[in-house]
XYZ file of C-alpha atoms in Angstrom:
776
model
C 0.000 0.000 0.000
C 1.414 3.447 -0.934
C 2.806 5.442 2.017
C 2.916 8.840 0.264
C 0.507 10.855 -1.870
C 1.524 13.195 -4.707
C -1.163 15.576 -5.979
C -0.665 17.261 -9.355
C -3.033 19.284 -11.561
C -3.224 17.229 -14.725
C -3.959 13.512 -15.225
C -1.351 13.537 -18.009
C 1.339 14.307 -15.426
C 0.187 11.352 -13.331
C 1.408 8.850 -15.940
C 4.744 10.638 -16.377
C 5.470 10.838 -12.633
C 4.250 7.350 -11.706
C 6.897 5.583 -13.772
C 9.666 7.327 -11.800
C 8.455 7.235 -8.161
C 7.501 3.570 -7.760
C 4.750 1.852 -5.805
C 5.356 3.687 -2.548
C 3.653 6.743 -4.022
C 0.002 7.245 -4.955
C -0.136 9.928 -7.687
C -3.450 11.723 -8.249
C -4.711 14.788 -10.142
C -6.842 17.670 -8.856
C -7.983 18.445 -12.419
C -6.978 22.101 -12.028
C -8.464 24.585 -9.550
C -10.626 22.998 -6.849
C -12.066 26.193 -5.298
C -13.192 29.524 -6.689
C -15.241 32.617 -5.944
C -19.009 32.344 -6.513
C -20.343 33.083 -9.995
C -23.595 34.675 -8.821
C -22.153 37.327 -6.484
C -19.079 39.476 -5.897
C -17.699 37.067 -3.311
C -15.507 39.768 -1.741
C -16.339 41.254 1.673
C -15.635 44.937 1.096
C -16.132 45.741 4.790
C -13.893 42.986 6.107
C -10.453 43.600 4.561
C -11.616 42.345 1.136
C -11.921 38.789 2.448
C -12.699 36.380 -0.429
C -15.453 33.780 -0.116
C -14.239 30.531 -1.692
C -16.163 27.317 -2.110
C -15.345 23.981 -3.694
C -16.359 23.837 -7.337
C -19.268 21.487 -8.036
C -17.231 19.790 -10.752
C -14.423 19.084 -8.239
C -16.400 17.823 -5.237
C -16.028 14.171 -6.242
C -12.315 14.650 -6.983
C -11.809 16.426 -3.667
C -13.579 13.653 -1.772
C -11.260 11.079 -3.360
C -8.187 13.198 -2.514
C -9.303 13.525 1.129
C -9.800 9.784 1.363
C -6.364 9.100 -0.120
C -4.777 11.673 2.220
C -6.093 9.984 5.368
C -3.818 6.980 4.904
C -0.754 8.853 3.601
C 2.262 9.445 5.795
C 3.474 12.253 3.511
C 1.471 14.450 1.147
C 3.352 16.214 -1.660
C 1.439 19.038 -3.324
C 2.851 19.391 -6.846
C 0.652 21.730 -8.905
C 2.456 23.951 -11.429
C 5.347 26.021 -10.028
C 3.658 29.420 -10.480
C 1.132 31.614 -8.645
C -1.900 29.747 -9.924
C -0.316 26.439 -8.970
C 0.447 27.798 -5.514
C -3.208 28.794 -5.061
C -4.313 25.288 -6.048
C -1.865 23.809 -3.523
C -3.172 26.052 -0.719
C -6.805 25.264 -1.482
C -6.107 21.528 -1.504
C -4.215 21.883 1.780
C -7.178 23.781 3.276
C -9.541 20.969 2.350
C -7.231 18.170 3.509
C -6.254 20.002 6.693
C -3.203 22.224 6.695
C -2.416 21.438 10.330
C -1.019 18.098 9.187
C 2.763 18.245 9.488
C 3.325 15.859 6.609
C 2.052 18.248 3.900
C 4.906 19.370 1.629
C 5.195 21.566 -1.470
C 7.259 20.257 -4.386
C 8.117 22.147 -7.578
C 8.819 20.383 -10.871
C 10.565 22.669 -13.379
C 10.491 19.698 -15.719
C 9.147 16.163 -15.521
C 12.372 14.210 -15.793
C 13.352 11.476 -13.334
C 16.163 13.457 -11.687
C 14.035 16.597 -11.228
C 11.086 14.686 -9.752
C 13.152 12.588 -7.325
C 15.259 15.584 -6.286
C 12.139 17.685 -5.584
C 10.605 14.905 -3.458
C 13.858 14.381 -1.571
C 14.081 18.115 -0.765
C 10.500 19.427 -0.481
C 9.642 22.960 0.607
C 6.723 24.528 2.459
C 3.703 26.262 0.997
C 4.766 29.745 -0.178
C 2.551 32.252 1.596
C 3.891 35.247 -0.358
C 3.266 33.639 -3.742
C -0.240 32.675 -2.580
C -0.894 36.236 -1.382
C 0.185 37.605 -4.778
C -2.248 35.258 -6.539
C -5.060 36.152 -4.145
C -4.455 39.868 -4.678
C -4.634 39.449 -8.449
C -7.800 37.343 -8.193
C -9.502 39.885 -5.931
C -8.458 42.837 -8.108
C -9.809 41.108 -11.217
C -13.076 40.272 -9.451
C -13.553 43.825 -8.142
C -13.099 45.281 -11.616
C -14.999 42.681 -13.607
C -17.972 42.188 -11.302
C -18.488 45.890 -10.568
C -17.940 47.490 -13.971
C -19.696 44.832 -16.054
C -23.200 45.438 -14.539
C -22.859 49.118 -15.412
C -22.174 48.144 -19.021
C -25.244 45.846 -18.945
C -27.395 48.756 -17.829
C -25.909 51.439 -20.051
C -24.939 49.506 -23.192
C -25.959 45.866 -23.561
C -26.485 42.880 -21.326
C -23.747 40.274 -21.397
C -20.828 42.685 -21.839
C -17.783 42.437 -19.611
C -14.836 44.505 -18.498
C -11.528 43.244 -17.173
C -8.592 44.828 -15.393
C -6.109 43.665 -18.047
C -8.298 42.705 -21.017
C -9.807 46.206 -21.214
C -6.335 47.756 -21.350
C -5.396 45.380 -24.185
C -8.523 46.461 -26.088
C -7.563 50.085 -25.468
C -4.131 49.498 -27.005
C -5.772 48.104 -30.151
C -8.302 50.960 -30.279
C -5.570 53.562 -29.744
C -3.558 52.059 -32.594
C -6.640 52.180 -34.840
C -7.130 55.863 -33.978
C -3.493 56.561 -34.859
C -3.997 54.878 -38.222
C -7.197 56.829 -38.934
C -5.623 60.163 -38.001
C -2.408 59.491 -39.908
C -1.774 61.817 -42.855
C 0.586 60.219 -45.407
C 3.467 62.349 -46.623
C 4.832 61.990 -50.129
C 8.506 61.316 -50.730
C 10.625 59.962 -53.606
C 13.474 57.473 -53.693
C 16.192 58.009 -56.283
C 18.386 55.017 -57.109
C 21.396 54.856 -59.408
C 22.474 51.593 -61.011
C 26.243 51.772 -61.367
C 29.068 49.677 -62.801
C 32.758 49.755 -61.918
C 35.790 48.026 -63.355
C 34.937 44.846 -61.469
C 31.590 43.021 -61.560
C 28.833 42.927 -60.494
C 26.800 46.113 -61.175
C 25.193 47.493 -58.034
C 22.545 49.955 -56.871
C 23.121 52.977 -54.658
C 20.489 55.212 -53.019
C 20.563 59.005 -52.873
C 20.740 60.039 -49.199
C 22.659 63.333 -48.799
C 22.839 66.752 -50.410
C 25.671 69.102 -49.479
C 26.371 67.188 -46.278
C 22.769 67.114 -45.044
C 20.224 64.298 -45.147
C 17.981 64.765 -48.166
C 14.250 64.123 -48.395
C 12.851 64.426 -51.926
C 9.268 65.566 -51.384
C 7.638 65.613 -54.823
C 8.027 64.614 -58.448
C 9.126 68.067 -59.587
C 12.014 68.033 -57.115
C 12.926 64.477 -58.159
C 12.934 65.388 -61.873
C 15.146 68.413 -61.242
C 17.684 66.239 -59.398
C 17.605 63.633 -62.186
C 18.393 66.280 -64.811
C 21.500 67.305 -62.864
C 22.626 63.702 -62.278
C 22.287 62.676 -65.927
C 25.257 64.871 -66.884
C 27.314 64.482 -63.708
C 30.054 61.884 -63.158
C 29.730 59.317 -60.371
C 32.905 58.957 -58.290
C 33.692 56.629 -55.402
C 34.305 58.849 -52.356
C 35.144 56.197 -49.780
C 34.859 52.479 -49.110
C 34.414 51.038 -45.613
C 34.873 47.361 -44.930
C 34.449 45.742 -41.545
C 33.704 42.393 -40.012
C 30.478 42.207 -38.027
C 29.097 39.512 -35.775
C 25.487 38.622 -35.042
C 24.950 36.782 -31.772
C 22.165 34.250 -31.128
C 19.044 35.020 -29.127
C 18.608 33.447 -25.684
C 16.372 30.389 -25.228
C 12.654 31.075 -25.119
C 10.685 32.839 -22.430
C 6.905 32.425 -22.580
C 6.272 35.664 -24.436
C 9.111 35.087 -26.924
C 7.819 31.567 -27.609
C 4.341 32.940 -28.317
C 5.747 35.623 -30.606
C 8.005 33.279 -32.552
C 5.359 30.542 -32.868
C 3.021 33.202 -34.260
C 5.609 34.440 -36.792
C 7.047 31.112 -37.935
C 4.278 28.576 -37.292
C 1.226 30.853 -37.496
C 0.089 29.509 -34.112
C -2.289 31.651 -32.034
C -0.927 32.260 -28.536
C -3.613 30.013 -27.025
C -2.615 27.121 -29.277
C 1.074 27.626 -28.521
C 0.446 27.330 -24.791
C -1.832 24.303 -25.197
C 0.754 22.401 -27.238
C 3.602 23.488 -24.940
C 1.603 22.192 -21.961
C 1.358 18.791 -23.684
C 5.113 18.709 -24.287
C 5.785 19.660 -20.645
C 3.351 17.189 -19.070
C 4.547 14.255 -21.134
C 4.142 12.486 -24.465
C 4.001 8.716 -24.921
C 7.270 7.598 -26.555
C 6.606 3.932 -27.239
C 8.299 1.586 -24.749
C 9.667 4.508 -22.731
C 6.166 5.537 -21.742
C 5.249 9.142 -20.990
C 8.193 11.560 -21.218
C 8.193 15.264 -20.416
C 10.012 16.853 -23.343
C 10.369 20.517 -22.314
C 10.820 22.510 -19.121
C 7.984 24.514 -17.560
C 6.473 26.749 -20.228
C 5.414 29.737 -18.082
C 8.563 31.699 -17.395
C 10.091 35.104 -17.983
C 13.661 33.972 -17.316
C 16.434 33.160 -19.827
C 18.477 31.287 -17.232
C 19.627 27.722 -18.027
C 20.792 25.101 -15.506
C 24.480 24.192 -15.583
C 23.714 20.520 -16.316
C 21.626 21.491 -19.350
C 24.406 23.781 -20.611
C 26.919 20.943 -20.401
C 24.527 18.629 -22.222
C 23.806 21.010 -25.112
C 27.509 21.867 -25.487
C 28.301 18.169 -25.764
C 25.575 17.848 -28.389
C 27.092 20.688 -30.446
C 30.583 19.218 -30.021
C 29.438 15.830 -31.330
C 27.248 17.044 -34.193
C 28.933 20.178 -35.604
C 32.406 21.303 -36.631
C 34.633 22.582 -33.783
C 34.321 26.242 -34.870
C 30.591 26.230 -34.018
C 31.204 25.714 -30.278
C 32.388 28.728 -28.219
C 35.108 28.101 -25.593
C 32.694 28.832 -22.739
C 28.952 28.493 -22.213
C 27.028 31.646 -23.056
C 25.182 33.271 -20.129
C 22.287 35.610 -20.926
C 21.361 38.548 -18.735
C 18.012 38.183 -16.951
C 15.862 41.323 -17.132
C 15.354 43.175 -13.869
C 11.569 42.707 -14.052
C 11.847 38.932 -14.534
C 10.762 36.749 -11.605
C 13.501 34.217 -12.517
C 11.740 31.454 -10.576
C 12.144 28.992 -13.437
C 14.565 28.272 -16.218
C 14.050 29.305 -19.816
C 11.975 26.975 -21.993
C 14.269 24.258 -23.312
C 14.320 20.526 -24.097
C 14.597 18.401 -20.942
C 17.145 16.113 -22.603
C 19.305 16.243 -25.716
C 18.643 12.526 -26.160
C 15.245 13.235 -27.737
C 16.067 14.870 -31.057
C 12.932 16.088 -32.869
C 13.522 13.946 -35.954
C 14.045 10.820 -33.804
C 10.687 11.076 -32.006
C 8.634 12.650 -34.792
C 6.502 9.518 -35.215
C 5.278 9.822 -31.612
C 4.264 13.489 -31.873
C 1.356 15.221 -33.521
C 2.222 17.636 -36.309
C 1.745 20.629 -33.990
C 3.762 19.052 -31.190
C 6.624 18.269 -33.572
C 6.756 21.771 -35.064
C 6.730 23.515 -31.678
C 9.227 21.076 -30.143
C 11.558 21.573 -33.112
C 11.290 25.367 -32.699
C 12.182 25.117 -28.982
C 14.997 22.636 -29.702
C 16.583 24.712 -32.482
C 16.432 27.940 -30.486
C 18.080 26.281 -27.476
C 20.873 24.662 -29.492
C 21.513 27.899 -31.424
C 21.712 29.903 -28.175
C 24.947 28.087 -27.267
C 26.652 28.323 -30.670
C 29.143 30.867 -31.982
C 27.931 34.086 -33.658
C 27.398 34.390 -37.398
C 30.194 36.436 -39.041
C 29.729 38.843 -41.969
C 31.999 40.975 -44.121
C 30.098 44.246 -44.383
C 30.895 46.820 -47.076
C 29.675 50.412 -47.442
C 30.416 52.401 -50.637
C 29.753 56.157 -50.795
C 29.473 57.621 -54.310
C 29.355 61.366 -55.088
C 27.732 63.094 -58.055
C 27.618 66.890 -58.171
C 26.441 67.959 -54.658
C 24.748 64.615 -53.969
C 25.929 61.494 -52.162
C 24.704 57.967 -52.891
C 25.272 54.984 -50.620
C 25.387 51.236 -51.303
C 25.608 48.671 -48.535
C 26.129 44.950 -48.735
C 27.490 42.018 -46.841
C 28.709 38.493 -47.351
C 28.393 35.777 -44.724
C 31.838 34.421 -43.797
C 30.652 31.965 -41.169
C 27.079 30.739 -40.579
C 27.497 30.163 -36.845
C 24.185 29.700 -35.031
C 22.182 30.523 -38.210
C 23.022 27.007 -39.423
C 20.389 25.909 -36.884
C 18.014 28.808 -36.262
C 17.128 32.302 -37.493
C 14.640 34.465 -35.636
C 11.465 35.537 -37.438
C 10.732 39.179 -38.234
C 7.707 41.403 -37.744
C 6.339 43.593 -40.509
C 7.674 46.619 -38.648
C 11.259 45.371 -38.527
C 13.598 47.218 -40.857
C 14.599 45.536 -44.077
C 18.140 44.214 -44.278
C 19.847 46.352 -46.906
C 23.093 44.443 -46.392
C 21.986 41.139 -47.913
C 23.788 41.624 -51.241
C 27.282 41.391 -52.673
C 29.133 44.546 -53.768
C 32.067 44.680 -56.220
C 35.639 45.654 -55.407
C 36.004 49.413 -56.125
C 38.746 51.945 -55.468
C 38.438 55.394 -53.900
C 38.381 57.965 -56.722
C 37.190 55.428 -59.300
C 34.714 56.835 -61.845
C 31.676 54.597 -62.201
C 29.486 54.091 -65.256
C 25.861 55.152 -64.834
C 23.629 52.382 -66.197
C 20.280 53.858 -65.155
C 18.573 56.328 -62.849
C 15.255 55.369 -61.270
C 12.860 57.426 -59.178
C 9.976 55.962 -57.247
C 7.088 57.661 -55.476
C 6.546 56.591 -51.861
C 4.312 57.616 -48.981
C 4.988 57.442 -45.274
C 3.011 54.648 -43.644
C 0.960 54.647 -40.422
C 1.952 52.308 -37.629
C 0.774 48.784 -38.487
C -2.099 47.105 -36.696
C -1.049 44.622 -34.069
C -0.500 40.985 -34.931
C -0.625 38.411 -32.152
C 3.179 38.481 -31.992
C 3.484 42.272 -31.896
C 0.636 42.652 -29.360
C 2.300 40.162 -27.022
C 5.563 42.092 -27.452
C 3.776 45.378 -26.687
C 2.062 43.919 -23.604
C 5.403 42.650 -22.340
C 7.234 45.919 -23.007
C 4.498 47.952 -21.301
C 4.349 45.572 -18.333
C 0.701 44.649 -18.886
C -0.164 41.191 -17.549
C 2.373 38.422 -17.180
C 3.653 35.759 -19.615
C 1.192 33.205 -18.256
C -1.769 35.512 -18.996
C -1.024 36.719 -22.546
C -2.746 33.813 -24.319
C -5.861 34.230 -22.169
C -5.952 37.979 -22.795
C -5.778 37.565 -26.580
C -8.412 34.842 -26.528
C -10.812 36.727 -24.228
C -10.911 39.995 -26.157
C -11.794 38.047 -29.312
C -14.399 35.883 -27.576
C -16.084 39.046 -26.252
C -16.271 40.414 -29.843
C -14.329 43.522 -28.807
C -11.698 42.867 -31.481
C -11.412 40.638 -34.523
C -8.377 39.064 -36.139
C -8.362 39.495 -39.914
C -5.423 38.423 -42.086
C -3.311 38.165 -38.961
C -4.078 41.702 -37.708
C -6.262 42.957 -34.857
C -9.132 45.335 -35.676
C -11.411 46.801 -32.999
C -15.085 46.074 -33.605
C -17.752 48.760 -33.355
C -18.726 47.238 -30.011
C -15.123 47.243 -28.817
C -14.675 50.886 -29.833
C -17.909 51.925 -28.094
C -17.122 50.097 -24.845
C -13.518 51.323 -24.858
C -14.592 54.950 -25.303
C -17.028 54.650 -22.383
C -14.487 52.974 -20.105
C -11.668 55.397 -20.909
C -14.000 58.326 -20.163
C -15.487 56.918 -16.950
C -12.640 54.771 -15.583
C -9.489 56.640 -16.631
C -7.332 55.053 -13.919
C -8.375 51.451 -14.630
C -7.763 51.959 -18.371
C -4.424 53.706 -17.790
C -1.540 51.613 -19.131
C 1.014 52.875 -16.600
C -1.363 52.259 -13.687
C -2.017 48.691 -14.843
C 1.738 48.068 -15.155
C 2.227 49.506 -11.644
C -0.266 47.000 -10.253
C 1.657 44.149 -11.894
C 4.834 45.386 -10.205
C 3.018 45.510 -6.866
C 1.969 41.878 -7.307
C 5.637 41.009 -7.819
C 6.534 42.898 -4.619
C 3.864 40.954 -2.693
C 5.388 37.688 -3.950
C 8.795 38.911 -2.787
C 7.354 39.707 0.665
C 7.984 43.447 0.278
C 4.337 44.534 0.147
C 1.103 43.441 1.841
C -2.082 42.334 0.111
C -4.413 44.564 2.178
C -2.408 47.752 1.600
C -2.430 47.132 -2.170
C -6.177 46.501 -2.247
C -6.987 49.529 -0.103
C -4.846 51.829 -2.251
C -6.548 50.475 -5.358
C -10.154 50.461 -4.186
C -10.445 53.970 -2.713
C -10.152 55.834 -6.059
C -11.861 52.978 -7.934
C -14.938 53.266 -5.700
C -15.193 56.974 -6.535
C -15.065 56.198 -10.278
C -17.691 53.478 -9.818
C -20.190 55.801 -8.159
C -19.683 58.478 -10.819
C -20.114 55.970 -13.639
C -23.321 54.519 -12.200
C -25.033 57.888 -12.639
C -22.819 59.689 -15.139
C -22.000 57.110 -17.819
C -23.877 57.789 -21.030
C -26.889 55.502 -21.412
C -26.197 54.234 -24.922
C -28.897 51.583 -24.631
C -31.581 54.230 -24.084
C -30.310 57.308 -25.906
C -27.793 55.985 -28.408
C -24.606 57.754 -29.415
C -25.252 61.063 -31.225
C -23.987 61.493 -34.799
C -24.074 64.273 -37.402
C -26.154 62.067 -39.740
C -29.683 63.365 -40.428
C -32.695 61.065 -40.745
C -33.814 60.979 -44.373
C -37.444 60.540 -43.316
C -38.055 63.162 -40.632
C -34.895 65.279 -40.468
C -34.029 64.415 -36.853
C -30.458 63.491 -35.883
C -29.556 59.817 -36.173
C -27.969 58.042 -33.211
C -25.927 54.846 -32.997
C -27.697 52.064 -31.145
C -26.611 48.557 -30.318
C -28.755 45.610 -31.377
C -28.268 41.881 -31.023
C -26.407 41.835 -34.352
C -24.263 44.888 -33.775
C -24.522 48.660 -34.079
C -26.910 50.499 -36.406
C -28.227 54.017 -37.015
C -31.601 54.792 -35.491
C -33.694 57.956 -35.624
C -33.541 59.907 -32.356
C -37.253 60.660 -32.855
C -38.154 57.026 -32.101
C -40.899 55.790 -31.656
C -42.534 58.553 -33.741
C -40.035 57.737 -36.505
C -38.765 54.164 -36.718
C -36.202 54.728 -39.470
C -33.014 52.673 -39.172
C -29.928 52.292 -41.327
C -26.800 50.188 -41.329
C -23.522 52.081 -41.455
C -19.818 51.621 -41.997
C -16.777 53.745 -41.250
C -14.369 55.166 -43.801
C -10.589 55.209 -43.504
C -10.783 58.224 -41.162
C -13.321 56.464 -38.935
C -16.223 58.684 -39.997
C -19.701 57.168 -40.169
C -21.008 56.427 -43.644
C -24.682 55.337 -43.836
C -25.321 52.251 -45.952
C -28.409 52.782 -48.058
C -31.054 50.122 -47.486
C -31.173 49.118 -51.121
C -32.577 45.919 -52.535
C -31.017 44.263 -55.563
C -33.452 42.880 -58.129
C -32.622 39.375 -59.382
C -33.678 37.259 -62.348
C -35.718 34.970 -60.114
C -39.531 35.231 -60.238
C -41.844 34.796 -57.271
C -43.835 31.587 -57.722
C -46.701 33.068 -55.677
C -47.407 36.329 -57.506
C -45.047 36.454 -60.514
C -43.120 39.571 -59.439
C -39.292 39.708 -59.421
C -37.489 38.468 -56.308
C -35.017 40.882 -54.735
C -31.899 40.206 -52.669
C -32.371 41.304 -49.067
C -30.410 40.918 -45.851
C -31.993 39.833 -42.600
C -30.771 38.996 -39.122
C -29.663 35.528 -40.270
C -28.019 36.640 -43.510
C -29.034 37.279 -47.151
C -32.247 35.867 -48.663
C -34.620 36.423 -51.600
C -37.829 38.306 -50.859
C -40.697 39.164 -53.146
C -40.622 42.713 -54.525
C -44.382 42.749 -53.966
C -43.902 42.914 -50.189
C -45.960 43.551 -48.049
C -48.779 42.286 -50.344
C -46.739 39.129 -51.017
C -44.522 37.863 -48.205
C -42.875 35.022 -50.094
C -39.195 34.460 -49.212
C -36.580 31.950 -50.348
C -33.301 30.894 -48.765
C -30.325 31.229 -51.091
C -26.899 29.721 -51.733
C -24.001 30.588 -54.025
C -22.793 28.194 -56.701
C -19.137 27.654 -57.609
C -19.224 30.769 -59.839
C -20.601 32.938 -57.038
C -24.072 33.201 -58.641
C -27.069 33.315 -56.308
C -29.358 30.290 -56.455
C -32.561 29.758 -54.464
C -32.433 26.755 -52.162
C -34.971 24.330 -53.541
C -37.728 23.489 -51.094
C -37.443 19.957 -49.743
C -41.009 18.600 -49.829
C -41.914 15.833 -47.385
C -44.551 13.123 -47.516
C -46.347 14.817 -44.657
C -49.556 16.699 -45.422
C -50.615 19.817 -43.553
C -53.371 18.898 -41.080
C -54.838 22.391 -41.501
C -55.102 22.855 -45.284
C -53.939 19.580 -46.833
C -50.968 21.024 -48.745
C -47.532 19.335 -48.614
C -45.260 20.276 -45.730
C -41.717 21.422 -46.601
C -38.483 21.192 -44.611
C -37.382 24.580 -43.289
C -34.631 25.796 -40.997
C -35.254 28.230 -38.167
C -33.254 29.623 -35.282
C -33.864 26.450 -33.239
C -33.154 23.985 -36.030
C -35.137 22.221 -38.808
C -38.942 21.984 -38.793
C -41.839 21.353 -41.186
C -43.701 24.393 -42.502
C -46.756 24.440 -44.708
C -46.050 25.073 -48.396
C -49.165 27.248 -48.358
C -47.347 29.930 -46.314
C -48.230 32.754 -45.709
C -51.910 31.826 -46.151
C -51.354 28.813 -43.895
C -48.797 29.219 -41.114
C -48.953 25.719 -39.732
C -45.658 24.238 -38.509
C -44.681 20.855 -37.071
C -41.702 19.451 -35.228
C -39.839 16.726 -37.076
C -38.000 13.499 -36.459
C -36.291 11.012 -38.762
C -36.953 7.283 -38.923
C -34.277 4.611 -39.316
C -34.176 5.126 -43.075
C -33.600 8.872 -42.678
C -37.091 9.823 -43.851
C -38.632 12.913 -42.332
C -41.634 12.294 -40.076
C -43.816 14.812 -38.314
C -43.515 14.593 -34.566
C -46.965 14.261 -33.112
C -47.744 16.886 -30.470
C -47.854 15.629 -26.895
C -51.475 16.374 -26.108
C -52.721 16.665 -22.536
C -56.007 16.482 -20.696
C -55.977 20.270 -20.468
C -58.570 22.052 -22.621
C -58.076 25.482 -24.214
C -60.287 27.997 -22.423
C -60.474 30.074 -25.621
C -61.594 27.546 -28.259
C -62.121 24.253 -26.437
C -59.393 22.304 -28.296
C -56.850 20.104 -26.456
C -53.686 21.756 -25.184
C -50.328 20.220 -26.158
C -46.857 20.375 -24.605
C -44.610 22.618 -26.656
C -41.096 23.914 -26.236
C -39.974 27.493 -26.731
C -36.823 29.510 -26.102
C -37.535 29.688 -22.338
C -38.566 26.054 -21.847
C -41.712 23.931 -22.106
C -45.256 25.345 -22.070
C -48.834 24.429 -23.023
C -50.032 25.638 -26.410
C -53.375 25.231 -28.113
C -53.489 22.555 -30.852
C -55.591 25.021 -32.841
C -52.531 27.226 -33.523
C -52.215 29.504 -35.490
C -56.003 30.259 -35.439
C -55.844 30.119 -31.653
C -52.602 31.325 -30.059
C -53.529 30.625 -26.448
C -50.638 29.465 -24.238
C -50.246 28.612 -20.543
C -47.497 27.818 -18.111
C -46.803 24.130 -17.793
C -47.730 22.702 -14.408
C -45.970 19.689 -12.929
C -49.080 17.489 -13.087
C -49.702 18.363 -16.753
């Protein structure tokens, strides 16, 4: 019988750990967090030092009961959730449930899931870390105070179901601010002038005009460019000076969490959420045939670039045995850890150099292999010699102008033989990646051609996942472990959308951001949010107390809350004013928010019910979209009038141009050429029990149903079911003993959007309904 109990988060870890610890240990999983704040209330006692009210999650009660039972018979209990703040909170909550007064409860930290690490951690366990737990509790309480107190205001003033978050709202602001910069950006014209030149030695090369009379030159228009070209056509081109130097490019350190997310986005096109999910799988363990479950990488939530000495020796031996001697530096390379890094864990690296990606590829999924290979290559490259280049700069004069050509040749590949870091769109182009000829100072060059090209300055680019993670990290917003969740949440809330790899704020996101920035300036302040993150770090270091941090935060926040409850603009009721005039009554149009997004509505509602869709131009100004219908070649089979293309809440459809006299509509689809085709009605064998016409299969918001082909004259509908052969059958209504008090027909059990109810079987002639009683 096992004498010790190890509790981890994930059942995947259980298999990996069990094969190393033997039968004396019972290894079990908590399945993640076991306790949390209530969903239905704030769960924070504002009058009692912000005390949180935790309870065991319903989904974890059975797990917790099994853990308690296993703990009763254990001499030693090792709590081994992830080695971060969230893991520490899980460990404390488990200890609370088991009974923290037990002396045999230990905390163990696994930076990786290799045999040596696991056995070493068990042999030298630590105690629960109260400071790390306090930091996690402070963050959880701060997030709850913001989310659960701002969100109801948004429900009242804007739309039910909206949410605000201490960090997510700041991320949305960064995207909205970038969009505003783009919309306000005024492009400036400039011209590039390039000379193609040839010397005594090949090859010909290009040089760019950069200087006039010793000062940097900016050619602003075509007239200026043409004037310069006229001068240059008759002027000799002479080599003024040649500079040659050897340059070295050093490798990047092994991955931190944020750098892994950025690089996986650039090179693998992985969203941050996917990167972390796959990295978690590699950390917890992958089945490698007869070896069983093996943890392939170190812990994937880290902001440190530190590497253990044993791992450095191992990777250096790998380089020594697999590459030429010149690729291995005389000493291991040490990378400087940033001052803001917690440095609790190593950088992300392979746990062993024995598992080369190509050797275990057959055991990995495609995503696991690609991410593991990226981590492997970056780690190996980090301990290799720099790449070496011969860099050449040639300055060429003509009249009062100076042209410059730059190029380089790689002398030694160094680490680039294994890995080269990806680039963002904003990174400068490498003008050195070309070979220049041997030229002498004073040499006269032959002009082959002169080119001029019109250019315009560009606005800052929209954020990609990689660049947004980089911006969050540089600004100190959130922590590496939270970036994937932040990016996922702001998309799930429909505040931003990712199109062609770039973030765009939605109309909803822009509206909510504007309201929050105006009413909660401190919460939406980037520097303030970064300051709070630093305070959480100080709490973990034992240099700051949880209560003092919460009190300092809540005092000004409470003032903003009270002002917002009465002062925030009620967009739901009044809409957002615009300078657009209603084309029916002349009143101003306002922006309102419906279930399908924002639209223009007349401020004179309900006297005038005019509405319009709208879009925004490049400057962000509102442009009404005329409610036009497009006539098609299809003819209404009910009245013979043309069918027109319309757009409803569920998408485009064909409607009769004779509306409202004829209400015939048809669903549509596009063929392979993009032409619109009506979806043919699928007639069933079922006859309408009201008028005798065939019933047709239709699709509504709650799924397929049978509707009378005599619609709109007959509006009878029936639920459907399919028999074993797949044939459609009408589902007979579940009649009851209840009688309709309007027409005397039987009442039947029906189901609507809010549950079951009693409806008259005489529908649609009789639309009587009742609540469903238990005895019905």
